[in-house]
Protein backbone atom coordinates (compact mmCIF):
# COMPACT_ATOMS: atom_id res chain seq x y z
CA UNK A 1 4.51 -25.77 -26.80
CA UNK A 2 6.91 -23.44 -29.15
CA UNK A 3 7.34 -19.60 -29.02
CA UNK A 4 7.16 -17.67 -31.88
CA UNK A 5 10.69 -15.79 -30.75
CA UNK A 6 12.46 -18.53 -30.15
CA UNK A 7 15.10 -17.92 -33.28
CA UNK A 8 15.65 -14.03 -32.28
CA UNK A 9 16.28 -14.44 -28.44
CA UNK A 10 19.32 -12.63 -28.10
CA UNK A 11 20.21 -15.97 -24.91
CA UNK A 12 23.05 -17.90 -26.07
CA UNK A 13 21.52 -21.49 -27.14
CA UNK A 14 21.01 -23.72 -24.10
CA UNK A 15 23.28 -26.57 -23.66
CA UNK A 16 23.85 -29.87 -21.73
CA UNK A 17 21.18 -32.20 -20.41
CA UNK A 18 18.63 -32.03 -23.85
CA UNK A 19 16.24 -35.01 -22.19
CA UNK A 20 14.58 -32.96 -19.63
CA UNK A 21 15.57 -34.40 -16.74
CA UNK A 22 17.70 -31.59 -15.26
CA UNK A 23 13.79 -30.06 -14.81
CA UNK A 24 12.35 -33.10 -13.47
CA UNK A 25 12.23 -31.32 -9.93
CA UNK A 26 8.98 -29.76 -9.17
CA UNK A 27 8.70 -26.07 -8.97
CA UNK A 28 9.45 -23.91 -5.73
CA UNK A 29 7.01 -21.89 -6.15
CA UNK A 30 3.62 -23.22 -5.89
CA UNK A 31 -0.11 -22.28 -6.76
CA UNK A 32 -1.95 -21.23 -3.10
CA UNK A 33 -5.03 -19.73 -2.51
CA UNK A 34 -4.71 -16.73 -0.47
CA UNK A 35 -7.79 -15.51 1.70
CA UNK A 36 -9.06 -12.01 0.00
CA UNK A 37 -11.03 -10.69 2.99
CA UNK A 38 -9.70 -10.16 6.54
CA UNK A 39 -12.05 -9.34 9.19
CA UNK A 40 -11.40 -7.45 12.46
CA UNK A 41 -13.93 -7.72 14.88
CA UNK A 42 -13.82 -4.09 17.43
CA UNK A 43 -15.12 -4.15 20.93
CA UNK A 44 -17.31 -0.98 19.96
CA UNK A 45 -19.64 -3.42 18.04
CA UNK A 46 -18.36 -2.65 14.27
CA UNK A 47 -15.95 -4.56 11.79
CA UNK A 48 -13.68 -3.46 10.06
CA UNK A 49 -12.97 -5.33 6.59
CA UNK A 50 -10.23 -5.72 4.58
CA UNK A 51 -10.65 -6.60 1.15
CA UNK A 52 -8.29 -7.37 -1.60
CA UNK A 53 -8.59 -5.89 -5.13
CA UNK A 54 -5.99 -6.64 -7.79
CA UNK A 55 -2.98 -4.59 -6.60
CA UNK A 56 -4.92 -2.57 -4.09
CA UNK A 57 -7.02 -3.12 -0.74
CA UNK A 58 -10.53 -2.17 0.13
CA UNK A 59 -11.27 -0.76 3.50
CA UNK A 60 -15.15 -0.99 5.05
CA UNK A 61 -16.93 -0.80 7.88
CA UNK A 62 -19.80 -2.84 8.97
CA UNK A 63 -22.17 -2.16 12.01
CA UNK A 64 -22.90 -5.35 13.78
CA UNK A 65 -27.17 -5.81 14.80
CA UNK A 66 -27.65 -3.53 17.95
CA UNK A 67 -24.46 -1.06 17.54
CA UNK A 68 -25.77 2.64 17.01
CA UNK A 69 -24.92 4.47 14.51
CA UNK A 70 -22.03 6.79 14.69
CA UNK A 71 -19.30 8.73 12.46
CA UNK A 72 -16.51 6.98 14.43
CA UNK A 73 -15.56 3.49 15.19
CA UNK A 74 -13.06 3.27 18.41
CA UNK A 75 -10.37 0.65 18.34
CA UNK A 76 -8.13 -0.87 21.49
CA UNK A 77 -4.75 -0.79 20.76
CA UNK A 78 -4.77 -4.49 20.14
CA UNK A 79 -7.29 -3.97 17.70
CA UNK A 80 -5.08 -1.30 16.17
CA UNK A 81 -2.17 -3.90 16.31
CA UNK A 82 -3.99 -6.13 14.41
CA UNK A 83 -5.68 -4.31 11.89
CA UNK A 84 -1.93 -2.96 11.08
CA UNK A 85 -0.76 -6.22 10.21
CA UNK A 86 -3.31 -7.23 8.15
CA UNK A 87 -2.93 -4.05 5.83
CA UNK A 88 1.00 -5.22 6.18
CA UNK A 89 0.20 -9.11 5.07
CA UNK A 90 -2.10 -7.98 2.49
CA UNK A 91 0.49 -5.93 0.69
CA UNK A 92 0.49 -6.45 -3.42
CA UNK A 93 2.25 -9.48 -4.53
CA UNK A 94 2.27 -11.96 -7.75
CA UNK A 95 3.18 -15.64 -7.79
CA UNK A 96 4.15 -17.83 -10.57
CA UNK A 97 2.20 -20.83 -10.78
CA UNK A 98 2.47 -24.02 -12.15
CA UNK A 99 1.25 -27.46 -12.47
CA UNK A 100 3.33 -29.95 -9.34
CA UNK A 101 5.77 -32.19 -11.40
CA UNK A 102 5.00 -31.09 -14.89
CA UNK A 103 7.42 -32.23 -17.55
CA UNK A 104 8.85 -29.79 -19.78
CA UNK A 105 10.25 -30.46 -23.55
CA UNK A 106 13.56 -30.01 -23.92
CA UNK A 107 12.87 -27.48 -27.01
CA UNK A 108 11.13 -24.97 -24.56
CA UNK A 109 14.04 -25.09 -22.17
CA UNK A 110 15.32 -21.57 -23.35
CA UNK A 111 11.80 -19.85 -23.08
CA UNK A 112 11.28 -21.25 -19.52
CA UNK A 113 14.64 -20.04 -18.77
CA UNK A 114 13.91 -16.53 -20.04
CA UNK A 115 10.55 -16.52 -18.15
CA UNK A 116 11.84 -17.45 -14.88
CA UNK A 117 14.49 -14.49 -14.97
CA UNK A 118 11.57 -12.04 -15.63
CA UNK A 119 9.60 -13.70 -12.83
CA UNK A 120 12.69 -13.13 -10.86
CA UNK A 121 12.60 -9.64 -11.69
CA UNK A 122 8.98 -8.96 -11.31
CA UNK A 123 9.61 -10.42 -7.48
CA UNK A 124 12.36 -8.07 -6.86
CA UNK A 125 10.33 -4.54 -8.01
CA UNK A 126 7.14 -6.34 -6.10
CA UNK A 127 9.30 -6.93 -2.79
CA UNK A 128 9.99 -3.06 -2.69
CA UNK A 129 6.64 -2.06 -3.38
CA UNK A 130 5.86 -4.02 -0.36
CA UNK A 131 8.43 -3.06 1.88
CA UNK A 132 6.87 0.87 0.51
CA UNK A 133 3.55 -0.66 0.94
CA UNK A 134 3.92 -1.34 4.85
CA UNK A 135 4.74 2.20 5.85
CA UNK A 136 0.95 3.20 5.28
CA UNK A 137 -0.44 0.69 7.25
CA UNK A 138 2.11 1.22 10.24
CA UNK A 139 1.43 5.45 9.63
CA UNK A 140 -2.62 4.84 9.67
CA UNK A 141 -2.17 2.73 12.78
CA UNK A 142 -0.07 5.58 14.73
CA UNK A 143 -2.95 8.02 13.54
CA UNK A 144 -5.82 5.86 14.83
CA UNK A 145 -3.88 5.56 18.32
CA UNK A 146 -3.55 9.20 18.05
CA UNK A 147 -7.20 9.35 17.44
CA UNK A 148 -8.29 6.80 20.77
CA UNK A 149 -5.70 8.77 23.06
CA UNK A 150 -7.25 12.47 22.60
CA UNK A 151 -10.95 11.07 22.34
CA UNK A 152 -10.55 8.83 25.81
CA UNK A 153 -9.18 12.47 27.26
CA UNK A 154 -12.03 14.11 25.66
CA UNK A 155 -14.36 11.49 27.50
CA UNK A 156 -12.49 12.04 30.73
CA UNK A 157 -12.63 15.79 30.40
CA UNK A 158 -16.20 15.51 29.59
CA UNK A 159 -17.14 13.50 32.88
CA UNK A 160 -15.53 15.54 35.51
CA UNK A 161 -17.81 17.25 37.50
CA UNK A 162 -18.61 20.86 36.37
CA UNK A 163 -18.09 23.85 38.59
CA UNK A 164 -20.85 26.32 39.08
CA UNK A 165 -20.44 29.84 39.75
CA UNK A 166 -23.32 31.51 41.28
CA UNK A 167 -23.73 35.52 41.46
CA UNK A 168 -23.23 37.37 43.78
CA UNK A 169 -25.91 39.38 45.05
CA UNK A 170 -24.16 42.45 46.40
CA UNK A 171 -28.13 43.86 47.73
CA UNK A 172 -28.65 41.27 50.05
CA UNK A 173 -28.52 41.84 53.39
CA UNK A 174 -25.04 40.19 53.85
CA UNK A 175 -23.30 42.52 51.98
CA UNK A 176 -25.12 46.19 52.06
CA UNK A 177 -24.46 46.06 55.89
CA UNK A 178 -20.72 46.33 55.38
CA UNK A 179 -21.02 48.66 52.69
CA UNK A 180 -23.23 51.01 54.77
CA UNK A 181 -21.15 51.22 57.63
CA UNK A 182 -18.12 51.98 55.19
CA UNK A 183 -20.00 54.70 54.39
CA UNK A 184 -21.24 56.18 56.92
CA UNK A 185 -17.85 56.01 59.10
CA UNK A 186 -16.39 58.21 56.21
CA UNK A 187 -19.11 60.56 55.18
CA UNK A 188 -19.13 61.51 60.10
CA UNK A 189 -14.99 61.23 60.29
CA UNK A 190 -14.41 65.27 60.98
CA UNK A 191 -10.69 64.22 61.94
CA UNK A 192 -8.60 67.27 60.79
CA UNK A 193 -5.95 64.28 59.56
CA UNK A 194 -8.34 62.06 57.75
CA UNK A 195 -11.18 64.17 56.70
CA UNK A 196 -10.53 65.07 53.08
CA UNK A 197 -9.29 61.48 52.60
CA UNK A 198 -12.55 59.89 54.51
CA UNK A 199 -15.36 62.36 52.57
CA UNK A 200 -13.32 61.67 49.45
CA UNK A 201 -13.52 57.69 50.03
CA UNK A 202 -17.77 58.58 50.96
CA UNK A 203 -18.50 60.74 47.52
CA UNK A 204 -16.74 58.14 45.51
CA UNK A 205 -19.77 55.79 46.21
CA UNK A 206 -22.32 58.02 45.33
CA UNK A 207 -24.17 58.64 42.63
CA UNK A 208 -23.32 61.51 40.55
CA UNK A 209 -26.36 63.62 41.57
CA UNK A 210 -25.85 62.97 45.46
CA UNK A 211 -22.13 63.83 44.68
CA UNK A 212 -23.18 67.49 43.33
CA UNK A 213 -25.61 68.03 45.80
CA UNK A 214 -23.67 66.68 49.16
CA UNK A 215 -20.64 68.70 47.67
CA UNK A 216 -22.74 71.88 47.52
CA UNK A 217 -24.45 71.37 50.78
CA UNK A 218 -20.80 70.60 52.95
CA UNK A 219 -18.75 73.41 51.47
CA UNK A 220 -16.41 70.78 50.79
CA UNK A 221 -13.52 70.97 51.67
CA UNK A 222 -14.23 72.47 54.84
CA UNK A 223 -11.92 75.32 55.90
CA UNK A 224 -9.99 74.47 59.30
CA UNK A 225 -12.31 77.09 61.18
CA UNK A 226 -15.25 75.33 59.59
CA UNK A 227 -13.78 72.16 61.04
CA UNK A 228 -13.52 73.24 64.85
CA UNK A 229 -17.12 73.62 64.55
CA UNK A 230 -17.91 70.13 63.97
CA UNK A 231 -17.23 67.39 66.28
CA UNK A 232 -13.46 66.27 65.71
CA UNK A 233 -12.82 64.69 68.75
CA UNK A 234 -16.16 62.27 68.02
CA UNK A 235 -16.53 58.23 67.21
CA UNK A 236 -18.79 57.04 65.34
CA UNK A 237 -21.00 54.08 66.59
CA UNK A 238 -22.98 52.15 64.72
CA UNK A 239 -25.76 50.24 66.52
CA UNK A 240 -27.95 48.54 63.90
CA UNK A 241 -27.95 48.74 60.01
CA UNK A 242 -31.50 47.32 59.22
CA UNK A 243 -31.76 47.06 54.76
CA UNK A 244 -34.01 46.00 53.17
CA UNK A 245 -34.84 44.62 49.36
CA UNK A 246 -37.05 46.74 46.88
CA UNK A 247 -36.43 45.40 43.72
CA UNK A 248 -33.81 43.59 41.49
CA UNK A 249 -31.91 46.67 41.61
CA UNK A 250 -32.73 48.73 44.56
CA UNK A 251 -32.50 48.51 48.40
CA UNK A 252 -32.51 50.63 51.33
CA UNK A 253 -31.14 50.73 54.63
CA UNK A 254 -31.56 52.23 57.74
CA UNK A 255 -28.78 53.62 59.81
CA UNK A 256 -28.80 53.93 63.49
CA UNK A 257 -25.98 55.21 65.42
CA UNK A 258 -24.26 57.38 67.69
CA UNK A 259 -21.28 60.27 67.80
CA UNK A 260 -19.52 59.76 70.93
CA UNK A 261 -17.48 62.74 72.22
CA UNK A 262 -13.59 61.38 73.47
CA UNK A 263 -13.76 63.43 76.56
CA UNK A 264 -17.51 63.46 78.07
CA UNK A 265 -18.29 60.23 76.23
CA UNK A 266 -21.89 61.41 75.77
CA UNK A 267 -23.05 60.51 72.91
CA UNK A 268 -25.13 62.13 70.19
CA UNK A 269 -27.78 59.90 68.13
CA UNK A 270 -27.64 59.71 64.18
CA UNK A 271 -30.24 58.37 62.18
CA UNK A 272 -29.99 57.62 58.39
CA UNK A 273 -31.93 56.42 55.59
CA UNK A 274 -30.09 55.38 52.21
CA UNK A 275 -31.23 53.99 49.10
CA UNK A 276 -28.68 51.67 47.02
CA UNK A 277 -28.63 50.75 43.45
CA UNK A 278 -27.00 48.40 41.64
CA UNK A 279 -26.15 49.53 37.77
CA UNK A 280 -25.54 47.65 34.83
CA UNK A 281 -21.49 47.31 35.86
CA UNK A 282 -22.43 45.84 38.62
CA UNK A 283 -21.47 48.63 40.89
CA UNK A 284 -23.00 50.23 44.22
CA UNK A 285 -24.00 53.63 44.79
CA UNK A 286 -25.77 55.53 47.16
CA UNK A 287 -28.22 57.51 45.56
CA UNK A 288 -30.10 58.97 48.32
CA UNK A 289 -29.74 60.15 52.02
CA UNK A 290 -32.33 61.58 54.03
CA UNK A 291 -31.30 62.38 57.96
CA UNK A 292 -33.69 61.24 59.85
CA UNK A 293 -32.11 62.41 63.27
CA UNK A 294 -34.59 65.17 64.53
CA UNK A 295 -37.42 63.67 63.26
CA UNK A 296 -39.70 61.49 65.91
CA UNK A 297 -39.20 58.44 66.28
């Protein structure tokens, strides 16, 4: 075996031992077949393959018989471990082979030693691509932890029970009672200290039309000579509040109470009917009030 460069290598010419047998000793670096495929088998009924290819690696998924479909495969952490040190064992490398306890001629001693200091070169650049080569592996294995941590809260999240929040309805019977008798205690308080404040408090739930009209019809405000004339020194009492449901909308109530003087306690009967309506805010008003109190029972 000769090289054609043998007589312009710029190596000084090799000396000592010209039978061989200095290179008698088999080489340290032997011919073995590496596996090109790693397999890792996931619990969520897919593996994942690792294939080598030349200087690069292949990455595929495979859905085992009876595993759905999906756009996601979920690995355990030991899974994760695992698969990361694959991708770090299967990092690019090159070996130099030869044939155990082959002989070489003493004439090709100065090529073999040339060829053995590029192989030792070659293993030095390839032993920092790999050390380069296991930061992806170890960065996609972070990410795909990442990934199981925020989809097992997602799954968590998910299965908590969810809270339903009914509507209120604000015409049912619970809740126009309370509103009515509001109402009604402001619109009959003729207290010199709290009338403006309680008529003010019973025209802000009414409709815009009763406002104008009730306005019109009580002089309001009512002078303080106007105000002797009504019953100051009366309590309202209210003895039944009976409503009732028209439509989605609407309801009415009936008011049936009394004005008790402080002094005689005698008391003076008040009937009422109101109609309530519920607009598209959501708000109450009273939108009409008929006095039912002389009429026959």
């Amino acid at each position: 075996m000769t090289f054609s460069d043998d007589q312009s290598s710029p190596i000084a010419p090799f000396s000592g031992d010209e039978t061989g047998s200095a290179l008698a000793a088999p080489d340290l670096v032997l011919q073995s077949p590496t596996t090109t495929e790693r397999v890792v088998e996931t619990q969520s009924g897919f593996l994942v393959v690792v294939r080598q290819c030349e200087e690069r690696q292949a990455l595929s998924v495979k859905r085992r018989l009876g595993t759905p479909p999906t756009s996601s495969v979920l690995l355990t952490c030991d899974e994760s471990i695992k698969l990361s040190r694959i991708l770090g064992d299967s990092a690019p490398r090159r070996l130099l082979t030869s044939q155990t306890g082959q002989w070489l001629p003493a004439g090709t001693a100065r090529a073999w030693y040339s060829s053995a200091q590029q192989g030792q070169s070659k293993a030095n650049l390839l032993l920092g691509f790999g050390v380069r080569g296991l930061l992806m592996p170890l960065l996609l294995s972070a990410l795909l932890v990442l990934a199981i941590i925020f989809m097992t809260q997602a799954v968590q999240l998910s299965s908590r029970p969810k809270v339903v929040v009914q509507a209120v309805d604000l015409l049912d019977g619970a809740h126009v009672v309370p509103f009515v008798r509001n109402f009604v205690t402001n619109m009959l308080d003729f207290n010199p200290a709290s009338y403006k404040v309680s008529q003010i408090r019973a025209m802000a739930v009414m409709s815009p039309e009763l406002v104008e009209s009730y306005w019109r019809d009580t002089n309001f405000p009512s002078s303080s000579r106007q105000l002797k004339s009504l019953p100051q020194d009366s309590t309202v009492v209210i003895q039944k509040i009976v409503s009732k449901r028209l439509d989605l909308r609407t309801a009415s109530a009936a008011v049936y109470a009394q004005l008790v003087k402080g002094k005689s306690k005698l008391g003076s009967p008040v009937r009422l009917q109101l109609r309530i309506e519920q607009d598209s805010q959501g708000e109450r008003h009273i939108t009409q009030q008929t006095d039912l109190t002389v009429a026959p029972r």
